[in-house]
Amino acid sequence: MAPADTPDRDRLIVALDLPDIRVAEAMVDRLGDSVGFYKIGYQLAYAGGLPLARALVGAGKKVFVDLKLHDIGNTVARGVESLSHLGASFLTVHAYPQTMKAAVEARGSSKVKILAVTVLTSYDDRDLADAGYRFGVRDLVEARARQALAIGVDGLVCSPEEAAHLRGIVGPEMDLVTPGIRPAGAAAGDQKRIMTPAKAIAAGASYLVVGRPVLDAPDPKAAADAIVAEIAAARAA
C-alpha cells in the first residue's frame, strides 16, 4: 500500500492519454504542481512517449508506464528489463501467472513496482463470457489477486468496486491502483465499473488513475485540485 506519508497529490495519477508529445507536455505545464504522478499508456508511448517518461522523472515527477505486457515469459522479461531503466515507479503486466513471474524476476534490483491488471474496468460479466471465460468479474479478479500475491507482485490494477474485497485478500501492503474513477457528475464514457474518488479511497484504493475528467475539463488544474481535495477529505474521515 502507499506509504502513510505519501502526499495526497501523489495519490492522483493523471493519465496522459493524448496523441503526441507536444500536447502532453503542454498538459503537464498546465497542471503544474497540482499533479506529481502521470501515467503513460499505449497512445502516448507509441507516439514517442517513453523519452517523456524519463524527462518527467528527471523533473521530479513520478511515472506509471501502463503497457500491460503479456507474452511468452522471455519476451516479457526482456521488456521489463528495458523499461526498468526509465526510472518509472509502476509498470503493468496482465495478471497471467507466467507473465507475472517473468516480470517479477526480470525487475531485478530496479525500483519499479510491477502491477498486475486483474480485469479491465471496461469489462463486465457478459464481456468475459464473450471472451470465453467461465468466471464472472468478481471471481476472476479474486483468483488473479491471490496468484499475484503468491508470486510477489507489488500491486494490482483493479476496479474501485473490487478494492474493498481485494484489500481483505491481499492485506495492507499491496498497492491497489484504480482506474474507472469518475467525480460526481462526470460521464462514465467506456468504463463500466466506476466510483467517485472519495468512495474509492474509502474502499481501500492506494492510488487513483484519472484521465478524461481532468484532461477534458475546461480547467484541468482546477479539476485535479478538486480530486486531490476529495482524496484528502476521504483519508481524513
PDB file of C-alpha atoms in Angstrom:
ATOM      1  CA  MET A   1       0.000   0.000   0.000  1.00  0.00           C
ATOM      2  CA  ALA A   2       1.144   3.573  -0.494  1.00  0.00           C
ATOM      3  CA  PRO A   3       3.221   4.721   2.491  1.00  0.00           C
ATOM      4  CA  ALA A   4       1.155   6.663   5.004  1.00  0.00           C
ATOM      5  CA  ASP A   5       3.217   9.780   4.346  1.00  0.00           C
ATOM      6  CA  THR A   6       2.529   9.733   0.600  1.00  0.00           C
ATOM      7  CA  PRO A   7       1.219  13.222  -0.256  1.00  0.00           C
ATOM      8  CA  ASP A   8      -2.427  13.316  -1.300  1.00  0.00           C
ATOM      9  CA  ARG A   9      -1.285  14.948  -4.535  1.00  0.00           C
ATOM     10  CA  ASP A  10       0.776  11.865  -5.387  1.00  0.00           C
ATOM     11  CA  ARG A  11      -2.187   9.535  -4.881  1.00  0.00           C
ATOM     12  CA  LEU A  12      -3.751  11.028  -8.011  1.00  0.00           C
ATOM     13  CA  ILE A  13      -2.252   9.624 -11.218  1.00  0.00           C
ATOM     14  CA  VAL A  14      -3.249  11.634 -14.282  1.00  0.00           C
ATOM     15  CA  ALA A  15      -3.393   9.509 -17.421  1.00  0.00           C
ATOM     16  CA  LEU A  16      -1.707  11.318 -20.294  1.00  0.00           C
ATOM     17  CA  ASP A  17      -3.919   9.652 -22.896  1.00  0.00           C
ATOM     18  CA  LEU A  18      -3.003  12.214 -25.523  1.00  0.00           C
ATOM     19  CA  PRO A  19      -1.974  11.984 -29.188  1.00  0.00           C
ATOM     20  CA  ASP A  20       1.529  13.423 -29.161  1.00  0.00           C
ATOM     21  CA  ILE A  21       4.368  14.670 -27.006  1.00  0.00           C
ATOM     22  CA  ARG A  22       3.714  18.361 -27.542  1.00  0.00           C
ATOM     23  CA  VAL A  23       0.131  18.078 -26.354  1.00  0.00           C
ATOM     24  CA  ALA A  24       1.234  16.008 -23.359  1.00  0.00           C
ATOM     25  CA  GLU A  25       3.971  18.452 -22.404  1.00  0.00           C
ATOM     26  CA  ALA A  26       1.509  21.331 -22.648  1.00  0.00           C
ATOM     27  CA  MET A  27      -0.889  19.494 -20.339  1.00  0.00           C
ATOM     28  CA  VAL A  28       1.871  18.822 -17.807  1.00  0.00           C
ATOM     29  CA  ASP A  29       2.723  22.523 -17.888  1.00  0.00           C
ATOM     30  CA  ARG A  30      -0.936  23.462 -17.326  1.00  0.00           C
ATOM     31  CA  LEU A  31      -1.226  21.110 -14.372  1.00  0.00           C
ATOM     32  CA  GLY A  32       1.983  22.353 -12.794  1.00  0.00           C
ATOM     33  CA  ASP A  33       2.461  21.480  -9.133  1.00  0.00           C
ATOM     34  CA  SER A  34      -1.106  20.203  -8.801  1.00  0.00           C
ATOM     35  CA  VAL A  35      -0.073  16.799 -10.180  1.00  0.00           C
ATOM     36  CA  GLY A  36       3.003  14.801  -9.251  1.00  0.00           C
ATOM     37  CA  PHE A  37       2.226  11.442 -10.851  1.00  0.00           C
ATOM     38  CA  TYR A  38       1.491  10.676 -14.518  1.00  0.00           C
ATOM     39  CA  LYS A  39       0.519   7.573 -16.465  1.00  0.00           C
ATOM     40  CA  ILE A  40       1.834   6.916 -19.964  1.00  0.00           C
ATOM     41  CA  GLY A  41      -0.139   4.278 -21.830  1.00  0.00           C
ATOM     42  CA  TYR A  42      -0.345   2.892 -25.346  1.00  0.00           C
ATOM     43  CA  GLN A  43      -1.384   6.048 -27.161  1.00  0.00           C
ATOM     44  CA  LEU A  44       1.412   8.281 -25.946  1.00  0.00           C
ATOM     45  CA  ALA A  45       4.035   5.530 -25.651  1.00  0.00           C
ATOM     46  CA  TYR A  46       3.576   4.661 -29.323  1.00  0.00           C
ATOM     47  CA  ALA A  47       3.852   8.361 -30.201  1.00  0.00           C
ATOM     48  CA  GLY A  48       7.290   8.679 -28.615  1.00  0.00           C
ATOM     49  CA  GLY A  49       6.202   8.989 -25.012  1.00  0.00           C
ATOM     50  CA  LEU A  50       8.848   6.818 -23.365  1.00  0.00           C
ATOM     51  CA  PRO A  51      11.526   9.537 -23.553  1.00  0.00           C
ATOM     52  CA  LEU A  52       8.925  11.832 -21.966  1.00  0.00           C
ATOM     53  CA  ALA A  53       8.666   9.353 -19.099  1.00  0.00           C
ATOM     54  CA  ARG A  54      12.390   9.732 -18.481  1.00  0.00           C
ATOM     55  CA  ALA A  55      12.097  13.538 -18.700  1.00  0.00           C
ATOM     56  CA  LEU A  56       9.222  13.613 -16.211  1.00  0.00           C
ATOM     57  CA  VAL A  57      11.215  11.515 -13.759  1.00  0.00           C
ATOM     58  CA  GLY A  58      14.144  13.876 -14.211  1.00  0.00           C
ATOM     59  CA  ALA A  59      11.834  16.787 -13.398  1.00  0.00           C
ATOM     60  CA  GLY A  60      10.827  15.193 -10.096  1.00  0.00           C
ATOM     61  CA  LYS A  61       7.557  13.632 -11.216  1.00  0.00           C
ATOM     62  CA  LYS A  62       6.538  10.013 -10.762  1.00  0.00           C
ATOM     63  CA  VAL A  63       5.588   7.933 -13.789  1.00  0.00           C
ATOM     64  CA  PHE A  64       3.384   4.894 -14.300  1.00  0.00           C
ATOM     65  CA  VAL A  65       4.198   3.071 -17.560  1.00  0.00           C
ATOM     66  CA  ASP A  66       0.971   1.299 -18.465  1.00  0.00           C
ATOM     67  CA  LEU A  67       1.783  -1.102 -21.289  1.00  0.00           C
ATOM     68  CA  LYS A  68       0.027  -4.173 -19.861  1.00  0.00           C
ATOM     69  CA  LEU A  69       2.747  -6.558 -21.005  1.00  0.00           C
ATOM     70  CA  HIS A  70       1.664 -10.102 -21.860  1.00  0.00           C
ATOM     71  CA  ASP A  71       3.640 -12.537 -23.982  1.00  0.00           C
ATOM     72  CA  ILE A  72       5.839 -15.565 -23.532  1.00  0.00           C
ATOM     73  CA  GLY A  73       7.932 -15.286 -20.383  1.00  0.00           C
ATOM     74  CA  ASN A  74      11.225 -14.487 -22.087  1.00  0.00           C
ATOM     75  CA  THR A  75       9.700 -11.658 -24.109  1.00  0.00           C
ATOM     76  CA  VAL A  76       8.029 -10.160 -21.042  1.00  0.00           C
ATOM     77  CA  ALA A  77      11.287 -10.391 -19.105  1.00  0.00           C
ATOM     78  CA  ARG A  78      13.274  -8.597 -21.807  1.00  0.00           C
ATOM     79  CA  GLY A  79      10.620  -5.878 -21.986  1.00  0.00           C
ATOM     80  CA  VAL A  80      10.691  -5.346 -18.229  1.00  0.00           C
ATOM     81  CA  GLU A  81      14.490  -5.161 -18.269  1.00  0.00           C
ATOM     82  CA  SER A  82      14.384  -2.437 -20.914  1.00  0.00           C
ATOM     83  CA  LEU A  83      11.616  -0.444 -19.271  1.00  0.00           C
ATOM     84  CA  SER A  84      13.168  -0.635 -15.817  1.00  0.00           C
ATOM     85  CA  HIS A  85      15.840   1.841 -16.917  1.00  0.00           C
ATOM     86  CA  LEU A  86      13.283   4.644 -17.382  1.00  0.00           C
ATOM     87  CA  GLY A  87      13.031   5.325 -13.657  1.00  0.00           C
ATOM     88  CA  ALA A  88       9.273   4.710 -13.628  1.00  0.00           C
ATOM     89  CA  SER A  89       7.532   3.916 -10.350  1.00  0.00           C
ATOM     90  CA  PHE A  90       4.969   1.482 -11.797  1.00  0.00           C
ATOM     91  CA  LEU A  91       4.838  -0.893 -14.764  1.00  0.00           C
ATOM     92  CA  THR A  92       1.821  -3.017 -15.680  1.00  0.00           C
ATOM     93  CA  VAL A  93       1.542  -6.590 -16.876  1.00  0.00           C
ATOM     94  CA  HIS A  94      -1.557  -8.701 -17.378  1.00  0.00           C
ATOM     95  CA  ALA A  95      -2.307 -10.986 -14.440  1.00  0.00           C
ATOM     96  CA  TYR A  96      -1.409 -14.316 -16.016  1.00  0.00           C
ATOM     97  CA  PRO A  97       0.880 -16.418 -13.792  1.00  0.00           C
ATOM     98  CA  GLN A  98       3.703 -16.919 -16.316  1.00  0.00           C
ATOM     99  CA  THR A  99       3.656 -13.233 -17.202  1.00  0.00           C
ATOM    100  CA  MET A 100       3.696 -12.078 -13.584  1.00  0.00           C
ATOM    101  CA  LYS A 101       6.524 -14.445 -12.648  1.00  0.00           C
ATOM    102  CA  ALA A 102       8.653 -13.331 -15.586  1.00  0.00           C
ATOM    103  CA  ALA A 103       8.110  -9.650 -14.761  1.00  0.00           C
ATOM    104  CA  VAL A 104       8.904 -10.012 -11.058  1.00  0.00           C
ATOM    105  CA  GLU A 105      12.088 -11.954 -11.781  1.00  0.00           C
ATOM    106  CA  ALA A 106      13.233  -9.574 -14.523  1.00  0.00           C
ATOM    107  CA  ARG A 107      12.753  -6.466 -12.407  1.00  0.00           C
ATOM    108  CA  GLY A 108      15.948  -7.366 -10.557  1.00  0.00           C
ATOM    109  CA  SER A 109      17.278  -4.613  -8.327  1.00  0.00           C
ATOM    110  CA  SER A 110      15.384  -1.812 -10.056  1.00  0.00           C
ATOM    111  CA  LYS A 111      12.861   0.147  -8.014  1.00  0.00           C
ATOM    112  CA  VAL A 112       9.990  -0.191 -10.488  1.00  0.00           C
ATOM    113  CA  LYS A 113       6.914  -1.821  -8.960  1.00  0.00           C
ATOM    114  CA  ILE A 114       5.128  -4.453 -11.005  1.00  0.00           C
ATOM    115  CA  LEU A 115       1.358  -4.048 -11.116  1.00  0.00           C
ATOM    116  CA  ALA A 116      -0.866  -6.853 -12.367  1.00  0.00           C
ATOM    117  CA  VAL A 117      -4.007  -5.911 -14.270  1.00  0.00           C
ATOM    118  CA  THR A 118      -6.836  -8.101 -12.977  1.00  0.00           C
ATOM    119  CA  VAL A 119      -9.842  -7.394 -15.243  1.00  0.00           C
ATOM    120  CA  LEU A 120     -10.109  -4.242 -17.342  1.00  0.00           C
ATOM    121  CA  THR A 121     -12.612  -1.727 -15.958  1.00  0.00           C
ATOM    122  CA  SER A 122     -14.405  -1.621 -19.311  1.00  0.00           C
ATOM    123  CA  TYR A 123     -15.331  -5.330 -18.903  1.00  0.00           C
ATOM    124  CA  ASP A 124     -18.348  -6.829 -17.172  1.00  0.00           C
ATOM    125  CA  ASP A 125     -19.534 -10.424 -16.783  1.00  0.00           C
ATOM    126  CA  ARG A 126     -21.009 -10.514 -20.281  1.00  0.00           C
ATOM    127  CA  ASP A 127     -17.731  -9.331 -21.812  1.00  0.00           C
ATOM    128  CA  LEU A 128     -15.821 -12.085 -20.007  1.00  0.00           C
ATOM    129  CA  ALA A 129     -18.326 -14.693 -21.194  1.00  0.00           C
ATOM    130  CA  ASP A 130     -17.976 -13.442 -24.756  1.00  0.00           C
ATOM    131  CA  ALA A 131     -14.183 -13.808 -24.408  1.00  0.00           C
ATOM    132  CA  GLY A 132     -14.545 -17.429 -23.326  1.00  0.00           C
ATOM    133  CA  TYR A 133     -14.021 -17.095 -19.576  1.00  0.00           C
ATOM    134  CA  ARG A 134     -16.079 -19.287 -17.279  1.00  0.00           C
ATOM    135  CA  PHE A 135     -15.637 -16.898 -14.345  1.00  0.00           C
ATOM    136  CA  GLY A 136     -17.502 -13.674 -13.731  1.00  0.00           C
ATOM    137  CA  VAL A 137     -15.600 -10.475 -12.928  1.00  0.00           C
ATOM    138  CA  ARG A 138     -15.583 -10.890  -9.143  1.00  0.00           C
ATOM    139  CA  ASP A 139     -14.352 -14.483  -9.178  1.00  0.00           C
ATOM    140  CA  LEU A 140     -11.682 -13.879 -11.827  1.00  0.00           C
ATOM    141  CA  VAL A 141     -10.385 -10.768 -10.076  1.00  0.00           C
ATOM    142  CA  GLU A 142     -10.145 -12.652  -6.790  1.00  0.00           C
ATOM    143  CA  ALA A 143      -8.340 -15.627  -8.359  1.00  0.00           C
ATOM    144  CA  ARG A 144      -5.830 -13.387 -10.091  1.00  0.00           C
ATOM    145  CA  ALA A 145      -5.262 -11.342  -6.930  1.00  0.00           C
ATOM    146  CA  ARG A 146      -4.394 -14.463  -4.964  1.00  0.00           C
ATOM    147  CA  GLN A 147      -1.991 -15.592  -7.685  1.00  0.00           C
ATOM    148  CA  ALA A 148      -0.349 -12.160  -7.818  1.00  0.00           C
ATOM    149  CA  LEU A 149       0.127 -12.132  -4.058  1.00  0.00           C
ATOM    150  CA  ALA A 150       1.726 -15.580  -4.092  1.00  0.00           C
ATOM    151  CA  ILE A 151       4.083 -14.631  -6.948  1.00  0.00           C
ATOM    152  CA  GLY A 152       5.283 -11.445  -5.270  1.00  0.00           C
ATOM    153  CA  VAL A 153       3.703  -8.808  -7.473  1.00  0.00           C
ATOM    154  CA  ASP A 154       3.756  -5.350  -5.862  1.00  0.00           C
ATOM    155  CA  GLY A 155       0.232  -4.252  -6.663  1.00  0.00           C
ATOM    156  CA  LEU A 156      -2.958  -4.734  -8.595  1.00  0.00           C
ATOM    157  CA  VAL A 157      -4.828  -2.638 -11.104  1.00  0.00           C
ATOM    158  CA  CYS A 158      -8.487  -3.184 -10.352  1.00  0.00           C
ATOM    159  CA  SER A 159     -11.851  -1.508 -10.451  1.00  0.00           C
ATOM    160  CA  PRO A 160     -12.631   0.552  -7.356  1.00  0.00           C
ATOM    161  CA  GLU A 161     -15.695  -1.669  -6.991  1.00  0.00           C
ATOM    162  CA  GLU A 162     -13.368  -4.554  -6.106  1.00  0.00           C
ATOM    163  CA  ALA A 163     -10.960  -2.584  -3.900  1.00  0.00           C
ATOM    164  CA  ALA A 164     -12.556  -3.324  -0.530  1.00  0.00           C
ATOM    165  CA  HIS A 165     -12.892  -7.036  -1.273  1.00  0.00           C
ATOM    166  CA  LEU A 166      -9.319  -7.281  -2.539  1.00  0.00           C
ATOM    167  CA  ARG A 167      -7.894  -5.337   0.387  1.00  0.00           C
ATOM    168  CA  GLY A 168      -9.235  -8.066   2.623  1.00  0.00           C
ATOM    169  CA  ILE A 169      -7.479 -10.700   0.490  1.00  0.00           C
ATOM    170  CA  VAL A 170      -4.077  -9.126  -0.174  1.00  0.00           C
ATOM    171  CA  GLY A 171      -3.655  -7.260   3.096  1.00  0.00           C
ATOM    172  CA  PRO A 172      -2.403  -3.725   3.758  1.00  0.00           C
ATOM    173  CA  GLU A 173       0.936  -3.837   1.934  1.00  0.00           C
ATOM    174  CA  MET A 174      -0.050  -4.382  -1.702  1.00  0.00           C
ATOM    175  CA  ASP A 175      -0.833  -1.313  -3.792  1.00  0.00           C
ATOM    176  CA  LEU A 176      -4.323  -1.146  -5.269  1.00  0.00           C
ATOM    177  CA  VAL A 177      -4.356   1.193  -8.268  1.00  0.00           C
ATOM    178  CA  THR A 178      -7.825   2.010  -9.518  1.00  0.00           C
ATOM    179  CA  PRO A 179      -8.819   3.420 -12.890  1.00  0.00           C
ATOM    180  CA  GLY A 180     -12.526   3.898 -13.544  1.00  0.00           C
ATOM    181  CA  ILE A 181     -12.578   6.975 -11.290  1.00  0.00           C
ATOM    182  CA  ARG A 182     -15.275   9.489 -12.101  1.00  0.00           C
ATOM    183  CA  PRO A 183     -16.009  12.562  -9.976  1.00  0.00           C
ATOM    184  CA  ALA A 184     -19.696  13.061  -9.226  1.00  0.00           C
ATOM    185  CA  GLY A 185     -21.497  14.184 -12.374  1.00  0.00           C
ATOM    186  CA  ALA A 186     -18.748  13.121 -14.783  1.00  0.00           C
ATOM    187  CA  ALA A 187     -19.600  10.969 -17.786  1.00  0.00           C
ATOM    188  CA  ALA A 188     -18.775   7.263 -17.455  1.00  0.00           C
ATOM    189  CA  GLY A 189     -17.505   7.044 -21.057  1.00  0.00           C
ATOM    190  CA  ASP A 190     -16.487   3.475 -21.916  1.00  0.00           C
ATOM    191  CA  GLN A 191     -15.967   2.490 -18.292  1.00  0.00           C
ATOM    192  CA  LYS A 192     -18.468   0.096 -16.692  1.00  0.00           C
ATOM    193  CA  ARG A 193     -17.149  -0.370 -13.141  1.00  0.00           C
ATOM    194  CA  ILE A 194     -16.645   3.133 -11.773  1.00  0.00           C
ATOM    195  CA  MET A 195     -16.595   5.033  -8.468  1.00  0.00           C
ATOM    196  CA  THR A 196     -16.037   8.552  -7.152  1.00  0.00           C
ATOM    197  CA  PRO A 197     -12.592   9.458  -5.752  1.00  0.00           C
ATOM    198  CA  ALA A 198     -13.792   9.609  -2.136  1.00  0.00           C
ATOM    199  CA  LYS A 199     -15.526   6.245  -2.293  1.00  0.00           C
ATOM    200  CA  ALA A 200     -12.513   4.599  -3.948  1.00  0.00           C
ATOM    201  CA  ILE A 201     -10.160   5.825  -1.225  1.00  0.00           C
ATOM    202  CA  ALA A 202     -12.611   4.717   1.465  1.00  0.00           C
ATOM    203  CA  ALA A 203     -12.762   1.289  -0.201  1.00  0.00           C
ATOM    204  CA  GLY A 204      -9.015   0.833   0.153  1.00  0.00           C
ATOM    205  CA  ALA A 205      -7.539   2.171  -3.087  1.00  0.00           C
ATOM    206  CA  SER A 206      -3.916   3.340  -2.814  1.00  0.00           C
ATOM    207  CA  TYR A 207      -3.802   5.417  -5.993  1.00  0.00           C
ATOM    208  CA  LEU A 208      -6.486   6.741  -8.345  1.00  0.00           C
ATOM    209  CA  VAL A 209      -5.982   6.925 -12.117  1.00  0.00           C
ATOM    210  CA  VAL A 210      -7.938   9.715 -13.780  1.00  0.00           C
ATOM    211  CA  GLY A 211      -7.784  10.693 -17.426  1.00  0.00           C
ATOM    212  CA  ARG A 212     -10.660  12.350 -19.224  1.00  0.00           C
ATOM    213  CA  PRO A 213     -12.249  14.066 -16.193  1.00  0.00           C
ATOM    214  CA  VAL A 214      -9.003  16.058 -15.879  1.00  0.00           C
ATOM    215  CA  LEU A 215      -7.802  16.255 -19.486  1.00  0.00           C
ATOM    216  CA  ASP A 216     -11.183  17.278 -20.896  1.00  0.00           C
ATOM    217  CA  ALA A 217     -12.060  19.724 -18.120  1.00  0.00           C
ATOM    218  CA  PRO A 218     -12.298  23.435 -19.011  1.00  0.00           C
ATOM    219  CA  ASP A 219      -9.695  23.998 -16.297  1.00  0.00           C
ATOM    220  CA  PRO A 220      -7.619  20.805 -15.891  1.00  0.00           C
ATOM    221  CA  LYS A 221      -5.648  22.215 -12.963  1.00  0.00           C
ATOM    222  CA  ALA A 222      -8.820  23.038 -11.045  1.00  0.00           C
ATOM    223  CA  ALA A 223     -10.208  19.577 -11.819  1.00  0.00           C
ATOM    224  CA  ALA A 224      -7.052  17.940 -10.494  1.00  0.00           C
ATOM    225  CA  ASP A 225      -7.065  20.134  -7.387  1.00  0.00           C
ATOM    226  CA  ALA A 226     -10.666  19.160  -6.688  1.00  0.00           C
ATOM    227  CA  ILE A 227      -9.849  15.444  -6.907  1.00  0.00           C
ATOM    228  CA  VAL A 228      -6.824  15.836  -4.612  1.00  0.00           C
ATOM    229  CA  ALA A 229      -9.023  17.709  -2.115  1.00  0.00           C
ATOM    230  CA  GLU A 230     -11.543  14.876  -2.246  1.00  0.00           C
ATOM    231  CA  ILE A 231      -8.763  12.329  -1.652  1.00  0.00           C
ATOM    232  CA  ALA A 232      -7.540  14.345   1.344  1.00  0.00           C
ATOM    233  CA  ALA A 233     -11.021  14.612   2.835  1.00  0.00           C
ATOM    234  CA  ALA A 234     -11.631  10.870   2.395  1.00  0.00           C
ATOM    235  CA  ARG A 235      -8.343   9.968   4.062  1.00  0.00           C
ATOM    236  CA  ALA A 236      -9.056  12.317   6.965  1.00  0.00           C
ATOM    237  CA  ALA A 237     -12.549  10.956   7.552  1.00  0.00           C
TER     238      ALA A 237
END
